[in-house]
Amino acid sequence: MSEPIIRTLRKSDYPALIDVVRRMWYPEYDEKTGLLAAETDWENCLARATCAFTAELDGEPVALILGRVDALDHRRPLNTHRINSLRGLLRLVCAKDGLKAAGDILGILNIDEHLRKQATQTGHDYSAEVVLFVLDPAARGHGLGRRMFDTLMTAFREAGVSKYFLFTDTTCDVGFYVHLGLAQVSEHTPPTNGDGEQATSFYLYEGLVPEN
């Protein structure tokens, strides 16, 4: 096995990384619907991102981190990736269990907006965001999580960013962010359907960009 390398994202990486998103966050759907949901989610994230890095292991992309610096985004709000995301939602309507998948995506976006509003109301404002961070479980054990995060922090620092935020939830490795020194700012736990479903809590965390 070769040493993993970190580089900027290429369009040719999209299929492999979209499948990682599918396996990580949409495993309850069949492969077709899961891929549609993952691609829709992916395009929505790219619509906000201004920098993107991937980790390559044995010639395959296995991890992705997307960042956004407000001052670097000169695109119109309805950019190409946003349009692709909206088209993905429409395609989901016709897929098996697609309405549920679309509802999941829109529901999380609504929760994220609520968390950001909570943060703003308590005096927290940001000019940068860690938009998406995903690592194939098969690629763990190489220290890629920390290396990927450090790469994005370097990009933030070079852009003059001092503070950033990210959204996460209890299905993710929240402890990773705590270990890096991030602090929870806001939290939301939606009610469950009462059928023994375990509640998922959603968070907004903030962090300071290291000086070096």
Short mmCIF file of C-alpha atoms in Angstrom, two decimals:
data_model
loop_
_atom_site.label_atom_id
_atom_site.label_comp_id
_atom_site.label_asym_id
_atom_site.label_seq_id
_atom_site.Cartn_x
_atom_site.Cartn_y
_atom_site.Cartn_z
CA MET A 1 0.00 0.00 0.00
CA SER A 2 1.38 3.39 -1.02
CA GLU A 3 1.63 6.51 1.14
CA PRO A 4 -1.53 8.65 0.79
CA ILE A 5 -1.17 12.04 -0.87
CA ILE A 6 -3.33 15.14 -0.43
CA ARG A 7 -4.10 17.29 -3.46
CA THR A 8 -6.78 19.56 -4.86
CA LEU A 9 -10.05 17.98 -5.95
CA ARG A 10 -10.45 16.97 -9.60
CA LYS A 11 -13.70 16.40 -11.44
CA SER A 12 -12.57 12.83 -12.16
CA ASP A 13 -12.68 12.23 -8.38
CA TYR A 14 -16.41 12.92 -8.17
CA PRO A 15 -17.83 9.39 -8.76
CA ALA A 16 -15.63 7.68 -6.17
CA LEU A 17 -16.20 10.35 -3.53
CA ILE A 18 -19.94 10.54 -4.15
CA ASP A 19 -20.02 6.80 -3.49
CA VAL A 20 -18.18 7.37 -0.20
CA VAL A 21 -20.86 9.91 0.75
CA ARG A 22 -23.55 7.36 -0.21
CA ARG A 23 -22.03 4.61 1.93
CA MET A 24 -21.43 6.94 4.89
CA TRP A 25 -24.71 8.88 5.00
CA TYR A 26 -27.31 7.13 2.84
CA PRO A 27 -26.80 3.39 3.51
CA GLU A 28 -30.51 2.81 4.26
CA TYR A 29 -31.49 3.42 0.62
CA ASP A 30 -30.96 1.14 -2.36
CA GLU A 31 -27.87 1.93 -4.42
CA LYS A 32 -29.66 3.99 -7.08
CA THR A 33 -31.56 6.20 -4.63
CA GLY A 34 -28.55 6.43 -2.33
CA LEU A 35 -26.35 7.65 -5.17
CA LEU A 36 -28.94 10.22 -6.23
CA ALA A 37 -29.19 11.50 -2.66
CA ALA A 38 -25.41 11.56 -2.24
CA GLU A 39 -24.93 13.41 -5.53
CA THR A 40 -27.60 15.96 -4.57
CA ASP A 41 -25.93 16.50 -1.20
CA TRP A 42 -22.52 16.67 -2.91
CA GLU A 43 -23.60 19.34 -5.37
CA ASN A 44 -25.17 21.40 -2.59
CA CYS A 45 -21.86 21.33 -0.72
CA LEU A 46 -19.85 22.26 -3.82
CA ALA A 47 -22.22 25.18 -4.36
CA ARG A 48 -20.89 26.70 -1.11
CA ALA A 49 -17.24 25.63 -1.32
CA THR A 50 -14.33 27.82 -2.44
CA CYS A 51 -11.56 25.28 -1.80
CA ALA A 52 -11.50 21.50 -2.02
CA PHE A 53 -8.89 18.89 -1.16
CA THR A 54 -8.91 15.14 -1.57
CA ALA A 55 -6.70 12.34 -0.27
CA GLU A 56 -5.57 9.71 -2.73
CA LEU A 57 -4.53 6.23 -1.64
CA ASP A 58 -3.26 3.64 -4.12
CA GLY A 59 -4.53 5.82 -6.95
CA GLU A 60 -8.06 6.15 -5.56
CA PRO A 61 -9.66 9.21 -3.89
CA VAL A 62 -10.63 8.18 -0.37
CA ALA A 63 -11.29 11.43 1.50
CA LEU A 64 -12.55 14.94 0.87
CA ILE A 65 -12.62 18.22 2.75
CA LEU A 66 -14.42 21.28 1.41
CA GLY A 67 -14.03 24.77 2.79
CA ARG A 68 -15.69 28.09 2.18
CA VAL A 69 -14.19 31.55 2.60
CA ASP A 70 -16.90 34.16 2.04
CA ALA A 71 -14.50 36.73 0.60
CA LEU A 72 -13.33 34.28 -2.09
CA ASP A 73 -16.77 33.36 -3.45
CA HIS A 74 -17.61 35.61 -6.39
CA ARG A 75 -20.20 33.29 -7.96
CA ARG A 76 -23.88 34.13 -8.20
CA PRO A 77 -26.01 32.40 -5.53
CA LEU A 78 -27.69 30.21 -8.16
CA ASN A 79 -24.41 28.78 -9.45
CA THR A 80 -23.97 25.61 -11.50
CA HIS A 81 -23.61 23.33 -8.48
CA ARG A 82 -26.72 24.83 -6.85
CA ILE A 83 -28.69 24.18 -10.04
CA ASN A 84 -27.38 20.60 -10.14
CA SER A 85 -28.47 20.12 -6.53
CA LEU A 86 -32.00 21.35 -7.29
CA ARG A 87 -32.16 19.02 -10.29
CA GLY A 88 -31.05 16.18 -8.03
CA LEU A 89 -33.96 16.85 -5.69
CA LEU A 90 -36.37 16.65 -8.62
CA ARG A 91 -34.83 13.36 -9.77
CA LEU A 92 -35.21 11.95 -6.27
CA VAL A 93 -38.97 12.47 -6.43
CA CYS A 94 -39.20 9.71 -9.04
CA ALA A 95 -36.86 7.28 -7.25
CA LYS A 96 -37.75 4.52 -4.80
CA ASP A 97 -38.01 6.12 -1.33
CA GLY A 98 -36.77 9.28 -3.01
CA LEU A 99 -39.25 11.56 -1.28
CA LYS A 100 -37.91 10.44 2.08
CA ALA A 101 -34.32 11.00 0.92
CA ALA A 102 -35.18 14.47 -0.37
CA GLY A 103 -36.93 15.20 2.91
CA ASP A 104 -33.84 14.12 4.84
CA ILE A 105 -31.63 16.48 2.82
CA LEU A 106 -33.98 19.44 3.11
CA GLY A 107 -34.59 18.73 6.79
CA ILE A 108 -30.88 18.85 7.62
CA LEU A 109 -30.45 22.06 5.62
CA ASN A 110 -33.27 23.58 7.67
CA ILE A 111 -31.64 22.44 10.91
CA ASP A 112 -28.31 23.93 9.78
CA GLU A 113 -30.03 27.25 9.12
CA HIS A 114 -31.58 27.11 12.60
CA LEU A 115 -28.20 26.40 14.21
CA ARG A 116 -26.55 29.26 12.32
CA LYS A 117 -29.33 31.62 13.40
CA GLN A 118 -28.87 30.53 17.02
CA ALA A 119 -25.15 31.25 16.77
CA THR A 120 -25.72 34.67 15.22
CA GLN A 121 -28.22 35.63 17.91
CA THR A 122 -25.62 34.91 20.59
CA GLY A 123 -22.99 37.07 18.91
CA HIS A 124 -21.11 34.45 16.89
CA ASP A 125 -20.25 35.46 13.34
CA TYR A 126 -18.01 33.72 10.81
CA SER A 127 -16.34 34.36 7.48
CA ALA A 128 -15.38 30.74 6.80
CA GLU A 129 -16.89 27.25 7.03
CA VAL A 130 -15.74 23.65 6.87
CA VAL A 131 -18.49 22.64 4.45
CA LEU A 132 -17.91 18.89 4.15
CA PHE A 133 -15.43 16.43 5.60
CA VAL A 134 -15.71 12.76 4.68
CA LEU A 135 -13.24 9.88 4.95
CA ASP A 136 -13.72 6.36 3.64
CA PRO A 137 -13.62 4.06 6.70
CA ALA A 138 -11.34 1.72 4.74
CA ALA A 139 -8.71 4.47 4.62
CA ARG A 140 -8.52 5.07 8.36
CA GLY A 141 -5.27 4.46 10.20
CA HIS A 142 -3.12 6.73 8.02
CA GLY A 143 -3.64 9.93 10.00
CA LEU A 144 -5.58 11.34 7.06
CA GLY A 145 -8.24 13.01 9.17
CA ARG A 146 -5.77 15.32 10.88
CA ARG A 147 -3.73 15.86 7.71
CA MET A 148 -6.81 16.83 5.70
CA PHE A 149 -7.98 19.22 8.39
CA ASP A 150 -4.53 20.81 8.66
CA THR A 151 -4.48 21.30 4.88
CA LEU A 152 -7.75 23.23 5.01
CA MET A 153 -6.54 25.27 7.99
CA THR A 154 -3.51 26.31 5.93
CA ALA A 155 -5.83 27.48 3.14
CA PHE A 156 -7.94 29.41 5.66
CA ARG A 157 -4.87 31.02 7.19
CA GLU A 158 -3.54 32.08 3.77
CA ALA A 159 -6.94 33.67 3.07
CA GLY A 160 -6.71 35.71 6.27
CA VAL A 161 -9.35 33.73 8.18
CA SER A 162 -9.05 33.60 11.97
CA LYS A 163 -12.30 31.85 12.97
CA TYR A 164 -14.52 29.29 11.24
CA PHE A 165 -17.47 27.00 11.92
CA LEU A 166 -18.84 23.64 10.89
CA PHE A 167 -22.02 21.60 11.26
CA THR A 168 -21.88 18.09 12.70
CA ASP A 169 -24.12 15.61 14.52
CA THR A 170 -24.06 12.55 16.73
CA THR A 171 -23.68 10.20 13.74
CA CYS A 172 -20.24 11.74 13.11
CA ASP A 173 -17.00 11.62 15.10
CA VAL A 174 -17.71 14.74 17.15
CA GLY A 175 -14.84 13.83 19.46
CA PHE A 176 -12.40 14.49 16.61
CA TYR A 177 -13.43 18.14 16.54
CA VAL A 178 -13.32 18.44 20.33
CA HIS A 179 -9.79 17.01 20.28
CA LEU A 180 -8.81 19.72 17.79
CA GLY A 181 -10.05 22.37 20.19
CA LEU A 182 -13.35 23.31 18.57
CA ALA A 183 -16.18 24.43 20.85
CA GLN A 184 -19.92 23.77 20.60
CA VAL A 185 -21.93 26.94 20.01
CA SER A 186 -25.46 25.71 19.29
CA GLU A 187 -27.42 22.45 19.40
CA HIS A 188 -30.73 21.10 18.13
CA THR A 189 -32.33 17.69 18.70
CA PRO A 190 -35.47 17.10 16.59
CA PRO A 191 -38.22 14.91 18.07
CA THR A 192 -38.32 11.28 16.94
CA ASN A 193 -41.35 9.41 15.61
CA GLY A 194 -41.68 7.49 18.89
CA ASP A 195 -41.04 4.04 17.36
CA GLY A 196 -37.84 3.43 19.28
CA GLU A 197 -35.88 5.61 16.90
CA GLN A 198 -32.76 7.03 18.51
CA ALA A 199 -32.66 10.82 18.48
CA THR A 200 -29.91 12.53 16.51
CA SER A 201 -28.50 15.76 17.89
CA PHE A 202 -27.13 18.38 15.51
CA TYR A 203 -24.44 20.90 16.42
CA LEU A 204 -22.61 23.98 15.25
CA TYR A 205 -18.98 24.04 16.37
CA GLU A 206 -16.50 26.88 15.99
CA GLY A 207 -12.73 26.89 15.90
CA LEU A 208 -9.77 29.23 15.62
CA VAL A 209 -7.36 28.86 12.71
CA PRO A 210 -3.92 27.95 14.12
CA GLU A 211 -1.27 30.59 13.58
CA ASN A 212 1.09 28.05 12.00
#
